Amino acid sequence: MLIKDNIIKDNINKKIALLLLLSFILYSPLIFFGYGSDNDSYRVVNSGTELVKHFKYEPSRYPGYFFHEIITGLAVLIGGSIASNLITLAMSLLTIFMFIKICQFFNIENIFPITLILIIHPIYWVNSTSTIDYIWAIAFLMSGYYLHLKNKYL
């Protein structure tokens, strides 16, 4: 029985890896089209670069999103829009992974087709490759919720 459980677990891990790879392949071409279509993306870039270059913080919009703005500022100075969009793409992959883990925690059936729907949803797809904090917020929310479910706290 132990061998069968390991085979099933390996099969699930391979499916998770394939979904994350699929997401990366689908999303990565869009990282080359600038910071995104949302005007707030450019406010985040300006706020972050101003903070990193001159140590002056002016929120992109109130109340401010300091963590996202400083990371974006560093990424923009290192690699421009491609670097900042890659970080958002990484946060998107984290969101997808946490979504799967939460579904597994609740023993939800058919998690892979459900996850595929999330992956190919146009709004999620576009925001996964833009310099904006929506996906970051969802990634932290999902991660925090999963850690709460597992009773793992900082």
PDB file of C-alpha atoms in Angstrom:
ATOM      1  CA  MET A   1       0.000   0.000   0.000  1.00  0.00           C
ATOM      2  CA  LEU A   2       2.905   2.355   0.763  1.00  0.00           C
ATOM      3  CA  ILE A   3       4.302   1.948  -2.771  1.00  0.00           C
ATOM      4  CA  LYS A   4       0.896   2.680  -4.290  1.00  0.00           C
ATOM      5  CA  ASP A   5       0.554   5.832  -2.145  1.00  0.00           C
ATOM      6  CA  ASN A   6       3.999   7.012  -3.257  1.00  0.00           C
ATOM      7  CA  ILE A   7       3.125   6.418  -6.914  1.00  0.00           C
ATOM      8  CA  ILE A   8      -0.111   8.395  -6.520  1.00  0.00           C
ATOM      9  CA  LYS A   9       1.722  11.207  -4.723  1.00  0.00           C
ATOM     10  CA  ASP A  10       4.404  11.301  -7.445  1.00  0.00           C
ATOM     11  CA  ASN A  11       1.682  11.418 -10.110  1.00  0.00           C
ATOM     12  CA  ILE A  12      -0.007  14.357  -8.346  1.00  0.00           C
ATOM     13  CA  ASN A  13       3.312  16.187  -7.977  1.00  0.00           C
ATOM     14  CA  LYS A  14       3.989  15.699 -11.691  1.00  0.00           C
ATOM     15  CA  LYS A  15       0.551  17.124 -12.531  1.00  0.00           C
ATOM     16  CA  ILE A  16       1.217  20.134 -10.308  1.00  0.00           C
ATOM     17  CA  ALA A  17       4.596  20.672 -11.972  1.00  0.00           C
ATOM     18  CA  LEU A  18       3.000  20.394 -15.423  1.00  0.00           C
ATOM     19  CA  LEU A  19       0.313  22.939 -14.541  1.00  0.00           C
ATOM     20  CA  LEU A  20       2.952  25.369 -13.261  1.00  0.00           C
ATOM     21  CA  LEU A  21       5.057  24.798 -16.382  1.00  0.00           C
ATOM     22  CA  LEU A  22       2.000  25.325 -18.583  1.00  0.00           C
ATOM     23  CA  SER A  23       1.266  28.559 -16.753  1.00  0.00           C
ATOM     24  CA  PHE A  24       4.810  29.780 -17.222  1.00  0.00           C
ATOM     25  CA  ILE A  25       4.730  28.930 -20.937  1.00  0.00           C
ATOM     26  CA  LEU A  26       1.355  30.653 -21.429  1.00  0.00           C
ATOM     27  CA  TYR A  27       2.208  33.762 -19.413  1.00  0.00           C
ATOM     28  CA  SER A  28       5.857  34.371 -20.279  1.00  0.00           C
ATOM     29  CA  PRO A  29       5.325  35.877 -23.777  1.00  0.00           C
ATOM     30  CA  LEU A  30       3.316  38.707 -22.198  1.00  0.00           C
ATOM     31  CA  ILE A  31       6.118  39.907 -19.917  1.00  0.00           C
ATOM     32  CA  PHE A  32       7.753  41.702 -22.853  1.00  0.00           C
ATOM     33  CA  PHE A  33       4.934  44.212 -23.455  1.00  0.00           C
ATOM     34  CA  GLY A  34       5.805  46.817 -20.846  1.00  0.00           C
ATOM     35  CA  TYR A  35       4.440  47.364 -17.385  1.00  0.00           C
ATOM     36  CA  GLY A  36       0.819  46.608 -18.252  1.00  0.00           C
ATOM     37  CA  SER A  37      -2.308  48.428 -19.325  1.00  0.00           C
ATOM     38  CA  ASP A  38      -3.284  49.662 -15.855  1.00  0.00           C
ATOM     39  CA  ASN A  39      -2.182  53.238 -15.149  1.00  0.00           C
ATOM     40  CA  ASP A  40      -1.481  52.227 -11.562  1.00  0.00           C
ATOM     41  CA  SER A  41       1.397  50.091 -12.854  1.00  0.00           C
ATOM     42  CA  TYR A  42       3.278  53.214 -13.846  1.00  0.00           C
ATOM     43  CA  ARG A  43       2.530  54.841 -10.505  1.00  0.00           C
ATOM     44  CA  VAL A  44       3.984  51.784  -8.751  1.00  0.00           C
ATOM     45  CA  VAL A  45       7.106  51.966 -10.940  1.00  0.00           C
ATOM     46  CA  ASN A  46       7.565  55.676 -10.231  1.00  0.00           C
ATOM     47  CA  SER A  47       7.025  55.222  -6.509  1.00  0.00           C
ATOM     48  CA  GLY A  48       9.384  52.261  -6.296  1.00  0.00           C
ATOM     49  CA  THR A  49      12.211  53.752  -8.323  1.00  0.00           C
ATOM     50  CA  GLU A  50      11.952  57.051  -6.424  1.00  0.00           C
ATOM     51  CA  LEU A  51      12.179  55.133  -3.165  1.00  0.00           C
ATOM     52  CA  VAL A  52      15.188  53.053  -4.253  1.00  0.00           C
ATOM     53  CA  LYS A  53      17.080  55.899  -5.945  1.00  0.00           C
ATOM     54  CA  HIS A  54      16.385  58.796  -3.584  1.00  0.00           C
ATOM     55  CA  PHE A  55      15.048  57.124  -0.411  1.00  0.00           C
ATOM     56  CA  LYS A  56      11.902  59.208  -0.721  1.00  0.00           C
ATOM     57  CA  TYR A  57       8.589  57.414  -0.387  1.00  0.00           C
ATOM     58  CA  GLU A  58       5.532  58.737  -2.166  1.00  0.00           C
ATOM     59  CA  PRO A  59       2.799  56.065  -2.277  1.00  0.00           C
ATOM     60  CA  SER A  60       1.623  55.071  -5.723  1.00  0.00           C
ATOM     61  CA  ARG A  61      -1.922  55.327  -4.389  1.00  0.00           C
ATOM     62  CA  TYR A  62      -3.192  55.524  -0.871  1.00  0.00           C
ATOM     63  CA  PRO A  63      -2.758  53.920   1.598  1.00  0.00           C
ATOM     64  CA  GLY A  64       0.389  52.749  -0.194  1.00  0.00           C
ATOM     65  CA  TYR A  65       1.829  49.305  -0.865  1.00  0.00           C
ATOM     66  CA  PHE A  66       5.363  49.696   0.401  1.00  0.00           C
ATOM     67  CA  PHE A  67       6.521  46.101   0.032  1.00  0.00           C
ATOM     68  CA  HIS A  68       5.348  45.778  -3.575  1.00  0.00           C
ATOM     69  CA  GLU A  69       6.641  49.226  -4.487  1.00  0.00           C
ATOM     70  CA  ILE A  70      10.160  48.695  -3.120  1.00  0.00           C
ATOM     71  CA  ILE A  71      10.532  45.254  -4.742  1.00  0.00           C
ATOM     72  CA  THR A  72       9.210  46.650  -8.021  1.00  0.00           C
ATOM     73  CA  GLY A  73      11.585  49.617  -7.779  1.00  0.00           C
ATOM     74  CA  LEU A  74      14.563  47.287  -7.340  1.00  0.00           C
ATOM     75  CA  ALA A  75      13.395  45.041 -10.185  1.00  0.00           C
ATOM     76  CA  VAL A  76      12.872  47.978 -12.538  1.00  0.00           C
ATOM     77  CA  LEU A  77      16.355  49.316 -11.847  1.00  0.00           C
ATOM     78  CA  ILE A  78      17.859  45.863 -12.424  1.00  0.00           C
ATOM     79  CA  GLY A  79      15.897  44.718 -15.475  1.00  0.00           C
ATOM     80  CA  GLY A  80      13.112  47.132 -16.371  1.00  0.00           C
ATOM     81  CA  SER A  81       9.604  45.965 -17.102  1.00  0.00           C
ATOM     82  CA  ILE A  82      10.712  42.431 -17.907  1.00  0.00           C
ATOM     83  CA  ALA A  83      12.181  41.924 -14.428  1.00  0.00           C
ATOM     84  CA  SER A  84       9.194  43.429 -12.638  1.00  0.00           C
ATOM     85  CA  ASN A  85       6.753  41.385 -14.728  1.00  0.00           C
ATOM     86  CA  LEU A  86       8.789  38.216 -14.073  1.00  0.00           C
ATOM     87  CA  ILE A  87       8.421  38.761 -10.341  1.00  0.00           C
ATOM     88  CA  THR A  88       4.659  39.112 -10.765  1.00  0.00           C
ATOM     89  CA  LEU A  89       4.673  35.949 -12.856  1.00  0.00           C
ATOM     90  CA  ALA A  90       6.493  34.151 -10.021  1.00  0.00           C
ATOM     91  CA  MET A  91       3.835  35.390  -7.585  1.00  0.00           C
ATOM     92  CA  SER A  92       1.194  34.066  -9.974  1.00  0.00           C
ATOM     93  CA  LEU A  93       2.814  30.634  -9.958  1.00  0.00           C
ATOM     94  CA  LEU A  94       2.858  30.767  -6.155  1.00  0.00           C
ATOM     95  CA  THR A  95      -0.858  31.616  -6.199  1.00  0.00           C
ATOM     96  CA  ILE A  96      -1.633  28.668  -8.467  1.00  0.00           C
ATOM     97  CA  PHE A  97       0.438  26.333  -6.284  1.00  0.00           C
ATOM     98  CA  MET A  98      -1.279  27.531  -3.104  1.00  0.00           C
ATOM     99  CA  PHE A  99      -4.682  27.207  -4.777  1.00  0.00           C
ATOM    100  CA  ILE A 100      -3.919  23.549  -5.500  1.00  0.00           C
ATOM    101  CA  LYS A 101      -2.657  22.941  -1.952  1.00  0.00           C
ATOM    102  CA  ILE A 102      -5.806  24.491  -0.448  1.00  0.00           C
ATOM    103  CA  CYS A 103      -7.995  22.349  -2.723  1.00  0.00           C
ATOM    104  CA  GLN A 104      -6.027  19.279  -1.648  1.00  0.00           C
ATOM    105  CA  PHE A 105      -6.449  20.221   2.008  1.00  0.00           C
ATOM    106  CA  PHE A 106     -10.226  20.218   1.587  1.00  0.00           C
ATOM    107  CA  ASN A 107     -10.160  17.057  -0.574  1.00  0.00           C
ATOM    108  CA  ILE A 108     -11.814  18.807  -3.479  1.00  0.00           C
ATOM    109  CA  GLU A 109     -12.260  16.524  -6.451  1.00  0.00           C
ATOM    110  CA  ASN A 110     -11.142  17.478  -9.950  1.00  0.00           C
ATOM    111  CA  ILE A 111      -8.691  20.106  -8.740  1.00  0.00           C
ATOM    112  CA  PHE A 112      -6.663  20.016 -11.922  1.00  0.00           C
ATOM    113  CA  PRO A 113      -9.481  21.041 -14.293  1.00  0.00           C
ATOM    114  CA  ILE A 114     -10.534  23.683 -11.769  1.00  0.00           C
ATOM    115  CA  THR A 115      -6.968  24.970 -11.598  1.00  0.00           C
ATOM    116  CA  LEU A 116      -6.768  24.995 -15.380  1.00  0.00           C
ATOM    117  CA  ILE A 117      -9.816  27.271 -15.438  1.00  0.00           C
ATOM    118  CA  LEU A 118      -7.990  29.673 -13.110  1.00  0.00           C
ATOM    119  CA  ILE A 119      -4.858  29.517 -15.256  1.00  0.00           C
ATOM    120  CA  ILE A 120      -6.618  30.329 -18.539  1.00  0.00           C
ATOM    121  CA  HIS A 121      -9.003  32.952 -17.159  1.00  0.00           C
ATOM    122  CA  PRO A 122      -8.229  36.091 -19.218  1.00  0.00           C
ATOM    123  CA  ILE A 123      -8.224  38.537 -16.299  1.00  0.00           C
ATOM    124  CA  TYR A 124      -5.912  36.322 -14.253  1.00  0.00           C
ATOM    125  CA  TRP A 125      -3.728  35.705 -17.301  1.00  0.00           C
ATOM    126  CA  VAL A 126      -3.195  39.395 -18.055  1.00  0.00           C
ATOM    127  CA  ASN A 127      -2.659  40.413 -14.435  1.00  0.00           C
ATOM    128  CA  SER A 128      -0.118  37.613 -14.018  1.00  0.00           C
ATOM    129  CA  THR A 129       2.248  39.462 -16.323  1.00  0.00           C
ATOM    130  CA  SER A 130       1.720  43.096 -15.318  1.00  0.00           C
ATOM    131  CA  THR A 131       3.534  45.272 -12.834  1.00  0.00           C
ATOM    132  CA  ILE A 132       0.593  45.607 -10.492  1.00  0.00           C
ATOM    133  CA  ASP A 133      -0.073  44.258  -7.026  1.00  0.00           C
ATOM    134  CA  TYR A 134      -3.300  42.304  -7.565  1.00  0.00           C
ATOM    135  CA  ILE A 135      -1.587  38.950  -8.062  1.00  0.00           C
ATOM    136  CA  TRP A 136       0.839  39.716  -5.236  1.00  0.00           C
ATOM    137  CA  ALA A 137      -2.088  40.259  -2.879  1.00  0.00           C
ATOM    138  CA  ILE A 138      -3.758  37.019  -3.939  1.00  0.00           C
ATOM    139  CA  ALA A 139      -0.465  35.113  -3.553  1.00  0.00           C
ATOM    140  CA  PHE A 140       0.033  36.377  -0.004  1.00  0.00           C
ATOM    141  CA  LEU A 141      -3.622  35.762   0.837  1.00  0.00           C
ATOM    142  CA  MET A 142      -3.543  32.175  -0.454  1.00  0.00           C
ATOM    143  CA  SER A 143      -0.183  31.473   1.200  1.00  0.00           C
ATOM    144  CA  GLY A 144      -1.347  32.871   4.519  1.00  0.00           C
ATOM    145  CA  TYR A 145      -4.592  30.950   4.371  1.00  0.00           C
ATOM    146  CA  TYR A 146      -2.810  27.700   3.570  1.00  0.00           C
ATOM    147  CA  LEU A 147      -0.339  28.213   6.420  1.00  0.00           C
ATOM    148  CA  HIS A 148      -3.266  28.954   8.720  1.00  0.00           C
ATOM    149  CA  LEU A 149      -4.975  25.719   7.662  1.00  0.00           C
ATOM    150  CA  LYS A 150      -1.779  23.808   8.423  1.00  0.00           C
ATOM    151  CA  ASN A 151      -1.318  25.663  11.760  1.00  0.00           C
ATOM    152  CA  LYS A 152       2.066  27.004  10.678  1.00  0.00           C
ATOM    153  CA  TYR A 153       2.706  30.503  11.905  1.00  0.00           C
ATOM    154  CA  LEU A 154       5.682  32.821  11.798  1.00  0.00           C
TER     155      LEU A 154
END
